[in-house]
mmCIF file with all atom_site columns, C-alpha atoms in Angstrom:
data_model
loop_
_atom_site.group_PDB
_atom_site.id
_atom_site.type_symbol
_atom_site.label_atom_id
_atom_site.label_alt_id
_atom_site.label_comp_id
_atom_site.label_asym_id
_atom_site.label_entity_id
_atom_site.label_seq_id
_atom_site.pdbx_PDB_ins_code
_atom_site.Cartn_x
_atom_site.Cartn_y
_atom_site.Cartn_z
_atom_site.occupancy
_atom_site.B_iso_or_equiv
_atom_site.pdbx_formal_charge
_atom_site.auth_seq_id
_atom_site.auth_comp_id
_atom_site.auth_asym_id
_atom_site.auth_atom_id
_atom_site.pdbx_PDB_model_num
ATOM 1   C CA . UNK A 1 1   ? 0.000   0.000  0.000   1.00 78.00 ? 576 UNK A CA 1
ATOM 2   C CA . UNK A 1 2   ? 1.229   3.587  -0.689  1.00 86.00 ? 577 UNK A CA 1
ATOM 3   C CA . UNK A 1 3   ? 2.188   6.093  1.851   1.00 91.00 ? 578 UNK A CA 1
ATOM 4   C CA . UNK A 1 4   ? -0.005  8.609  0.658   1.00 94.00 ? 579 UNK A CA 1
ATOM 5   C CA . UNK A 1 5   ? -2.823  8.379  -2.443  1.00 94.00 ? 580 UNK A CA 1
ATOM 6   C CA . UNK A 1 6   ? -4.155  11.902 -4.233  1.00 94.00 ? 581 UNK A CA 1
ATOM 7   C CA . UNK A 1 7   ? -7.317  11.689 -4.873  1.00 92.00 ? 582 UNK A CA 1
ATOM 8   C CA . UNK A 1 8   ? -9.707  14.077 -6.792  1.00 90.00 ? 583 UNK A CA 1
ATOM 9   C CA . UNK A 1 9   ? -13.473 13.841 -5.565  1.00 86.00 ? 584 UNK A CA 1
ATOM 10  C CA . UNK A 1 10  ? -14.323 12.932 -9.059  1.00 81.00 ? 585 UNK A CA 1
ATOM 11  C CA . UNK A 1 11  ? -12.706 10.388 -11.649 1.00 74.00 ? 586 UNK A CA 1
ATOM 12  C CA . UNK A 1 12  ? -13.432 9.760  -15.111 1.00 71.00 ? 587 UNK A CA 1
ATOM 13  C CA . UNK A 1 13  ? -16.908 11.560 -14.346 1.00 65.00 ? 588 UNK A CA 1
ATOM 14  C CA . UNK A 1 14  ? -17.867 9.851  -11.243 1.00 67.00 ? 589 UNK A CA 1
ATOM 15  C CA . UNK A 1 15  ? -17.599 10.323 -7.416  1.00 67.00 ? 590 UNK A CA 1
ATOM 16  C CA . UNK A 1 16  ? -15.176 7.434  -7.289  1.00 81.00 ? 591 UNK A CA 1
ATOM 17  C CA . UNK A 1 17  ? -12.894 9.971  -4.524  1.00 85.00 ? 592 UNK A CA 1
ATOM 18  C CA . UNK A 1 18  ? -14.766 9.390  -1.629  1.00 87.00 ? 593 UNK A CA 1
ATOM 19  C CA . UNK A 1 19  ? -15.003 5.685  -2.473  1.00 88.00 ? 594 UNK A CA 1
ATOM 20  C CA . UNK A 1 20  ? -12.055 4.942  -2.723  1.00 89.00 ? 595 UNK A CA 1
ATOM 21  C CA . UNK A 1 21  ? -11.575 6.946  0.373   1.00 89.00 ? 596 UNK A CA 1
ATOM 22  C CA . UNK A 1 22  ? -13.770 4.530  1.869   1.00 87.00 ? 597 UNK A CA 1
ATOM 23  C CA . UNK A 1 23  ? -12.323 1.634  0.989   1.00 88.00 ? 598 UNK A CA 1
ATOM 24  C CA . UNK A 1 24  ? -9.322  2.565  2.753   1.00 88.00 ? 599 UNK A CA 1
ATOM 25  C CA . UNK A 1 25  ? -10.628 3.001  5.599   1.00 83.00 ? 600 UNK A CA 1
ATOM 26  C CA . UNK A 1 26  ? -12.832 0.023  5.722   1.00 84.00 ? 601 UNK A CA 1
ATOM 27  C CA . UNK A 1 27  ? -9.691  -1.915 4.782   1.00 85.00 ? 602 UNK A CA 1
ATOM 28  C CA . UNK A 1 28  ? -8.068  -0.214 7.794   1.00 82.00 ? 603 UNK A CA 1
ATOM 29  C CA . UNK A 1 29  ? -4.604  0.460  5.178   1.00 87.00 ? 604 UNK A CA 1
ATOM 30  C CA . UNK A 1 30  ? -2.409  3.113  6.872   1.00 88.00 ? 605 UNK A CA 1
ATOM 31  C CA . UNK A 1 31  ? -2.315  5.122  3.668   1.00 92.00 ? 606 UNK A CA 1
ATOM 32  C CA . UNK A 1 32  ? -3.187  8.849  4.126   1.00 93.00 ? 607 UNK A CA 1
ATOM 33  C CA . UNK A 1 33  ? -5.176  10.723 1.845   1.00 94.00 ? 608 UNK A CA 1
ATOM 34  C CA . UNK A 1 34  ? -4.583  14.049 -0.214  1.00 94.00 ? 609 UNK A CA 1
ATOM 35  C CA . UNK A 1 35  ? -7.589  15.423 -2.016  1.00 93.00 ? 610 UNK A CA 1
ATOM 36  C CA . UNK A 1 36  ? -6.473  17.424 -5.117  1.00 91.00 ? 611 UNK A CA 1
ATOM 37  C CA . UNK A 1 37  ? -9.600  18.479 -6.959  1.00 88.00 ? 612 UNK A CA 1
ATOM 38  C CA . UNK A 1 38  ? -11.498 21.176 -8.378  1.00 86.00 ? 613 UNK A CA 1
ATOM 39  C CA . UNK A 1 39  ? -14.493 20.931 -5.784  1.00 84.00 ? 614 UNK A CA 1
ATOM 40  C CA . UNK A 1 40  ? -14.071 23.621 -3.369  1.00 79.00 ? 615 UNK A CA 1
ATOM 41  C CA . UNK A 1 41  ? -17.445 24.147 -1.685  1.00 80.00 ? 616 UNK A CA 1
ATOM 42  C CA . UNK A 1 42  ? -16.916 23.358 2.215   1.00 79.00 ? 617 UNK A CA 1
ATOM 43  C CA . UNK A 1 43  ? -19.380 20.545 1.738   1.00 81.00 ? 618 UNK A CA 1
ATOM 44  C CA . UNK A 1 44  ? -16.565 18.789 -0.633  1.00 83.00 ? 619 UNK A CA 1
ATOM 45  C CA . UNK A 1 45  ? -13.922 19.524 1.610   1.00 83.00 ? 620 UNK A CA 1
ATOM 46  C CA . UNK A 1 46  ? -15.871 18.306 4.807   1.00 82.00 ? 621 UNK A CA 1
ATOM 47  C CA . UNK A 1 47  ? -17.007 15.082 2.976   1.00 84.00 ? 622 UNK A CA 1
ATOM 48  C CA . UNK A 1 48  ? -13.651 14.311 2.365   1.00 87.00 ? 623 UNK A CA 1
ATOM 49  C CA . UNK A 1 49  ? -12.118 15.123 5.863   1.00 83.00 ? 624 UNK A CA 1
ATOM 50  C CA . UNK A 1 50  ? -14.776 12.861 7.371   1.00 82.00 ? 625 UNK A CA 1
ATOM 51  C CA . UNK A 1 51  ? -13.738 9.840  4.788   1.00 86.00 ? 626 UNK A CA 1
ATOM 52  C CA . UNK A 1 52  ? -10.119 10.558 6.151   1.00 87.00 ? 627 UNK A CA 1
ATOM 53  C CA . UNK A 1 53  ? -8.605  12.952 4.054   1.00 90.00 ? 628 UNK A CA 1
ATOM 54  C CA . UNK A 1 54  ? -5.588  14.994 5.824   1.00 89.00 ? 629 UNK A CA 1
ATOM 55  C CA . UNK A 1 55  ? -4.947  17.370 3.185   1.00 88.00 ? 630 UNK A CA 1
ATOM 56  C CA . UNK A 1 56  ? -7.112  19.001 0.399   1.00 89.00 ? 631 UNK A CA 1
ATOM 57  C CA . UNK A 1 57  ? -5.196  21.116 -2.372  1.00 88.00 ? 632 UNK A CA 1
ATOM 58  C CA . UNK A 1 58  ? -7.757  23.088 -4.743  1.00 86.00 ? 633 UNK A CA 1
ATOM 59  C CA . UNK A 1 59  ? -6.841  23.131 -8.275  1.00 85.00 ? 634 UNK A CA 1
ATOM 60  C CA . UNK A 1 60  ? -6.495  25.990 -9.989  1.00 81.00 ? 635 UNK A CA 1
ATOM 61  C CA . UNK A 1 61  ? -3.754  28.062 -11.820 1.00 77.00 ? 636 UNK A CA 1
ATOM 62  C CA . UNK A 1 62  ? -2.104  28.624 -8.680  1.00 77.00 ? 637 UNK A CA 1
ATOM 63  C CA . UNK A 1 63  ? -0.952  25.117 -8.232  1.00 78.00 ? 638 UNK A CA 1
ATOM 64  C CA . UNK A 1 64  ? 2.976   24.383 -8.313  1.00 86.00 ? 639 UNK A CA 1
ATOM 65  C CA . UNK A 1 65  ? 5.180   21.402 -8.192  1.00 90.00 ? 640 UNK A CA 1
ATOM 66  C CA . UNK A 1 66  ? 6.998   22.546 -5.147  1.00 91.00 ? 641 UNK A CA 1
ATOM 67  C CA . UNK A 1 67  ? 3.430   22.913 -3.444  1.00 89.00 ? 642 UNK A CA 1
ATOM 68  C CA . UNK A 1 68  ? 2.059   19.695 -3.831  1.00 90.00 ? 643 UNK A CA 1
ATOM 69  C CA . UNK A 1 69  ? 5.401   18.113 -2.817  1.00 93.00 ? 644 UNK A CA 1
ATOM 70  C CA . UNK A 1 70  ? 4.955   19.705 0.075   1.00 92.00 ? 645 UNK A CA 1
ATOM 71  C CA . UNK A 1 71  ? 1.623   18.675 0.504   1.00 92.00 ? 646 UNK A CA 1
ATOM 72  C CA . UNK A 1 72  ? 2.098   15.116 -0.245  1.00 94.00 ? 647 UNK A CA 1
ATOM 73  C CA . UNK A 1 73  ? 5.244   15.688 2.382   1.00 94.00 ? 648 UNK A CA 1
ATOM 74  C CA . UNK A 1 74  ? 2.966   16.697 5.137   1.00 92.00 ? 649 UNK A CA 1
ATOM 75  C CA . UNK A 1 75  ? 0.195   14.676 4.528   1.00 93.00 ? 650 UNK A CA 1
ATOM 76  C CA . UNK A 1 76  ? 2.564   11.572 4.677   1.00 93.00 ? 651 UNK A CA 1
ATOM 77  C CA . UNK A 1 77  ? 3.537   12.823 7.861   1.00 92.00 ? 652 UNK A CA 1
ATOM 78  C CA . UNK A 1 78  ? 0.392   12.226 9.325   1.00 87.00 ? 653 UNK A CA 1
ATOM 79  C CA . UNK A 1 79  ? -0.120  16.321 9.772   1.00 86.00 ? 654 UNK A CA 1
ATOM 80  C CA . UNK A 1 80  ? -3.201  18.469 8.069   1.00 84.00 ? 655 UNK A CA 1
ATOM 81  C CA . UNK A 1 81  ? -2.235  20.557 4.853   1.00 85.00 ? 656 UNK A CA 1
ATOM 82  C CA . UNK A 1 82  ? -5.214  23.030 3.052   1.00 84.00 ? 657 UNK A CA 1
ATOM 83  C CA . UNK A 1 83  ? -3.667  25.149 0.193   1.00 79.00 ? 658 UNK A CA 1
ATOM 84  C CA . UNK A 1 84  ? -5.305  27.537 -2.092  1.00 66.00 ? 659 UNK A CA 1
ATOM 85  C CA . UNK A 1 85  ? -7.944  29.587 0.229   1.00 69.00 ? 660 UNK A CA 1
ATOM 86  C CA . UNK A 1 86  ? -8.956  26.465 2.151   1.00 71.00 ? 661 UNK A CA 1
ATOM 87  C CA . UNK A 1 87  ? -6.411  27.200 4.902   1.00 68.00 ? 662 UNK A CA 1
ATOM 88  C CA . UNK A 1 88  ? -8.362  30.455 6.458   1.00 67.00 ? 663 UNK A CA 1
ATOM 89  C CA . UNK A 1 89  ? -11.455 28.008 6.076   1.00 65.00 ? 664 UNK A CA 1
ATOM 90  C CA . UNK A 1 90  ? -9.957  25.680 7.742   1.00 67.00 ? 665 UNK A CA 1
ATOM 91  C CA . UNK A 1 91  ? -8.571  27.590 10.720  1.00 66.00 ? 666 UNK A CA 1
ATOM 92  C CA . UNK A 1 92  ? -12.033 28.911 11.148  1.00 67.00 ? 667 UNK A CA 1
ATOM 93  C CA . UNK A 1 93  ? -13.077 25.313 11.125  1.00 64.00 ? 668 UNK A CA 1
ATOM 94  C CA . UNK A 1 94  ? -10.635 24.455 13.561  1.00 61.00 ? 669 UNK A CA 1
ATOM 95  C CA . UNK A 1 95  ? -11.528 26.626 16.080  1.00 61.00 ? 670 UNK A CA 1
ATOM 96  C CA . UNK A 1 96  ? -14.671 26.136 16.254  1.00 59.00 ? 671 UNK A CA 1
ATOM 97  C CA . UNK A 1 97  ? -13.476 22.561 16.685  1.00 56.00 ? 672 UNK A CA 1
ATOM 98  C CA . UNK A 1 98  ? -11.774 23.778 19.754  1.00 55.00 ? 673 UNK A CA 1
ATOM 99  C CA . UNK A 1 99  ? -14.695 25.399 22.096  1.00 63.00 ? 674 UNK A CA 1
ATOM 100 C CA . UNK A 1 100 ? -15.320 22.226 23.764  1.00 75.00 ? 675 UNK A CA 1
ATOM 101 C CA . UNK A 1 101 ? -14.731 18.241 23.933  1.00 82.00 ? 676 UNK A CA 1
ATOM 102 C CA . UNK A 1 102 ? -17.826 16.240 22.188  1.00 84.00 ? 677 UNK A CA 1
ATOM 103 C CA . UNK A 1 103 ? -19.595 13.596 24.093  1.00 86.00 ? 678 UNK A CA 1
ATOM 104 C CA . UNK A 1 104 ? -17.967 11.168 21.976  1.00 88.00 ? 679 UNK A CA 1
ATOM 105 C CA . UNK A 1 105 ? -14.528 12.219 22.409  1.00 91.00 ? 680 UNK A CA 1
ATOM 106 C CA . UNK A 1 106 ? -15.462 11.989 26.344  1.00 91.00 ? 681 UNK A CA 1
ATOM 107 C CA . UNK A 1 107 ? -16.696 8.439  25.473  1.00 94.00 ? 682 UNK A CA 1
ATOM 108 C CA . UNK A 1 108 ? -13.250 7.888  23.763  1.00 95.00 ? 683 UNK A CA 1
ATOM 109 C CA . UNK A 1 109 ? -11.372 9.048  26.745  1.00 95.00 ? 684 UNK A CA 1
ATOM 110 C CA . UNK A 1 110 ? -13.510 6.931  29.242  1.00 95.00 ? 685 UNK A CA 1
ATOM 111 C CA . UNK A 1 111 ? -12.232 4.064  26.861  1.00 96.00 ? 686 UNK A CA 1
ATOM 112 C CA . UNK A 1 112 ? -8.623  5.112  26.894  1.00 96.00 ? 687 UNK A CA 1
ATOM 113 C CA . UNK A 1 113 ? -8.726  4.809  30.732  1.00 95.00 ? 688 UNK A CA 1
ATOM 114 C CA . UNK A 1 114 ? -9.885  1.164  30.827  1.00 94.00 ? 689 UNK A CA 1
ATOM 115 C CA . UNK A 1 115 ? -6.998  0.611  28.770  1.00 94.00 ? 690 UNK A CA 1
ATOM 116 C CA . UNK A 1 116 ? -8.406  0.000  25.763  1.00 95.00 ? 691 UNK A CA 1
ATOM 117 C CA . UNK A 1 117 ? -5.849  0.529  22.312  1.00 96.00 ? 692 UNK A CA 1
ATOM 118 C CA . UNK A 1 118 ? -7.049  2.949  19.458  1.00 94.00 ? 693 UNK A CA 1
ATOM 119 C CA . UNK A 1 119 ? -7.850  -0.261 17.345  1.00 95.00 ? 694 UNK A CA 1
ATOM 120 C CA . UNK A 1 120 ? -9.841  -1.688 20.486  1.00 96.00 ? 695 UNK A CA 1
ATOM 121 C CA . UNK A 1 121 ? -12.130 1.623  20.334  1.00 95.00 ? 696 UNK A CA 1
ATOM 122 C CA . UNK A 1 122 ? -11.995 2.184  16.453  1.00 93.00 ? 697 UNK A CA 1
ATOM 123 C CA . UNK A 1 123 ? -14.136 -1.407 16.667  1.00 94.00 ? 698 UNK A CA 1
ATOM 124 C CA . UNK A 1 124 ? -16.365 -0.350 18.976  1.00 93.00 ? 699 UNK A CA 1
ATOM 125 C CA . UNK A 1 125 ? -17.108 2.733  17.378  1.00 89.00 ? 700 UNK A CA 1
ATOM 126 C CA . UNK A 1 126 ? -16.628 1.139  13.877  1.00 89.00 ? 701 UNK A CA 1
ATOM 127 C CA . UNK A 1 127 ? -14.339 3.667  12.623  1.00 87.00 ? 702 UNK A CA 1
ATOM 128 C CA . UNK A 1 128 ? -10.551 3.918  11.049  1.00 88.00 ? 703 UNK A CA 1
ATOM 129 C CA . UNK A 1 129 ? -7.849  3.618  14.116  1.00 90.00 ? 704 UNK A CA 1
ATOM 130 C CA . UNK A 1 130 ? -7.057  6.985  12.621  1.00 89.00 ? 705 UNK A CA 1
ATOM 131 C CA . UNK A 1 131 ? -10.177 8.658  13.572  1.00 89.00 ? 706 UNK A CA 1
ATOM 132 C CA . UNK A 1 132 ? -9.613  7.730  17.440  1.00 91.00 ? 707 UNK A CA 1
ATOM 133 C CA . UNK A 1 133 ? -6.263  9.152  17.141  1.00 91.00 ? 708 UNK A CA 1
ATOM 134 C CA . UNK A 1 134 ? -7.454  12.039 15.395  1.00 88.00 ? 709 UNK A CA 1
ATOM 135 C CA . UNK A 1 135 ? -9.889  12.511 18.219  1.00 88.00 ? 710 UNK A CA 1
ATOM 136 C CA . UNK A 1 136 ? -7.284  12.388 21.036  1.00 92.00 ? 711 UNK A CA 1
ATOM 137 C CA . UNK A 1 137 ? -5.078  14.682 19.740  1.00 88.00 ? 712 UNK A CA 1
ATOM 138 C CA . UNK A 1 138 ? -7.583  17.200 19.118  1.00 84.00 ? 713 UNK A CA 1
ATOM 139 C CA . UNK A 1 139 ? -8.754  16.320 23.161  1.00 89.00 ? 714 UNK A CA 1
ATOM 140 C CA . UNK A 1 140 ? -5.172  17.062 23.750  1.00 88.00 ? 715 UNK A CA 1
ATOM 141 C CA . UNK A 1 141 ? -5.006  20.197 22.090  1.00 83.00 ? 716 UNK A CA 1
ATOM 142 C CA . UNK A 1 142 ? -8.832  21.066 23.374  1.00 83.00 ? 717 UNK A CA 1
ATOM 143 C CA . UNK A 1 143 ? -8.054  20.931 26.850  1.00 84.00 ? 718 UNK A CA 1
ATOM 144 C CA . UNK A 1 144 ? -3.839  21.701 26.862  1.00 83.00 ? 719 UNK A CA 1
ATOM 145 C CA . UNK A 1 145 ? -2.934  17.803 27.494  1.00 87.00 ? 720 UNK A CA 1
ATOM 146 C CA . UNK A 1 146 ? 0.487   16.512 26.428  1.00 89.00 ? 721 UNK A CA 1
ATOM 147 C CA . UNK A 1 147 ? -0.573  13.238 26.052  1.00 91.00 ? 722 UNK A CA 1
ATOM 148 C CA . UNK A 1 148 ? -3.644  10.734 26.327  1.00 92.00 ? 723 UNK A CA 1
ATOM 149 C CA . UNK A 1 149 ? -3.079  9.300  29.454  1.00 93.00 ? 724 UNK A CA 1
ATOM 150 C CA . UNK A 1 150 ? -2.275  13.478 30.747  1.00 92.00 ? 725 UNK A CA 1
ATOM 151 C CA . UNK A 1 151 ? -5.788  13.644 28.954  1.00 93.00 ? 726 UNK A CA 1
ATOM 152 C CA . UNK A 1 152 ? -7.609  10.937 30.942  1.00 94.00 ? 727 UNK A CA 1
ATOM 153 C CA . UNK A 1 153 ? -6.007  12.567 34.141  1.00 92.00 ? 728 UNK A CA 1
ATOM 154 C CA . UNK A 1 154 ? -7.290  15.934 33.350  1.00 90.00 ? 729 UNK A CA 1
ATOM 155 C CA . UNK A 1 155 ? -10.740 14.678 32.314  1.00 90.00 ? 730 UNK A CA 1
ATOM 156 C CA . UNK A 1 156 ? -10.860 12.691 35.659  1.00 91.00 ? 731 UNK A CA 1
ATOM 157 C CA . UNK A 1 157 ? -9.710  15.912 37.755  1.00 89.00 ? 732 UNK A CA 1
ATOM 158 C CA . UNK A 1 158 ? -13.038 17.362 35.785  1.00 85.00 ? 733 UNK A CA 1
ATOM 159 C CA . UNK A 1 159 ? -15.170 15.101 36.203  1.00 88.00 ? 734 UNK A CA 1
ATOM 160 C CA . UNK A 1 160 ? -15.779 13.644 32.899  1.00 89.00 ? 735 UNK A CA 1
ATOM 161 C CA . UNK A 1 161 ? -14.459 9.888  33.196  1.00 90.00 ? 736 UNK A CA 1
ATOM 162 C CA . UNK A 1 162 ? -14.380 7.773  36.277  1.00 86.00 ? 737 UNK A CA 1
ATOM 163 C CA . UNK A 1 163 ? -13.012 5.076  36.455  1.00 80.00 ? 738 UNK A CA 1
ATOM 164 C CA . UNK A 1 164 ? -14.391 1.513  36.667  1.00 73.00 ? 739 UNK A CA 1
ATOM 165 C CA . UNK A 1 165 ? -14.167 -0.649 39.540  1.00 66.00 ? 740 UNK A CA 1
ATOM 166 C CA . UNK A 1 166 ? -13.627 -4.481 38.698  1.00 58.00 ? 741 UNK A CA 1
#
């Protein structure tokens, strides 16, 4: 399997993108995804993220060579890259992200303190291992945590999580 695959939301006329961006995450494959497409409209972009996508580049005459190397660079690093106009987008995006921990990412640290792995919780939850550790390091940058297990502590010192007797 490749490192990283660019994808463009359509191919040869169909929305084959986002399923092949499926597949690879139902196939649980490590690859990480680069969207390089025309489709700009935030629901594009958001469709994509939430099939896994780390990176979307926007064609248009402002692509370059030494941009989408870096792109595919990043992306293969496992970190976020928006080029084009996407990246104010998706700062606003972000912080919104950041106002508060979701009930779900609460679940995900309750989970983390009964010692479960990120693959252990991705099956419960039916989702890429990738998502969970998307989650926990956005509850680590949400709440200032250096790590998940400093992110169950401070979500027990809250109140959040307890943990289970047995």
């Amino acid at each position: 399997q490749p490192d990283v695959v660019v994808l463009d939301i359509r191919l040869h006329g169909k929305d084959s993108g986002p399923k092949i961006a499926d597949e690879i995450q139902t196939r649980g494959w490590p690859t990480r995804i680069l969207v390089y497409s025309a489709h700009d409209a935030p629901e594009a972009v958001e469709a994509m993220l939430n099939k896994g996508a780390l990176g979307y580049y926007v064609k248009d005459g402002r692509n370059t060579v030494k941009d989408m190397l870096t792109a595919v660079r990043t992306v293969a690093r496992g970190e976020r890259w928006f080029g084009n106009g996407l990246e104010a987008w998706m700062a606003s995006r972000l912080r919104a992200e950041e106002e508060e921990v979701t009930p779900y990412q609460v679940d995900i640290l309750q989970m983390v303190a009964e010692g479960k792995t990120n693959k252990e919780i991705a099956l419960v939850f039916d989702v890429d291992p990738r998502t969970v550790e998307s989650h926990l390091y956005r509850i680590c940058k949400k709440i200032g945590a250096n790590n998940r297990t400093h992110a169950v502590v401070m979500a027990m010192e809250k109140g959040w999580i307890k943990l289970q007797k047995g």
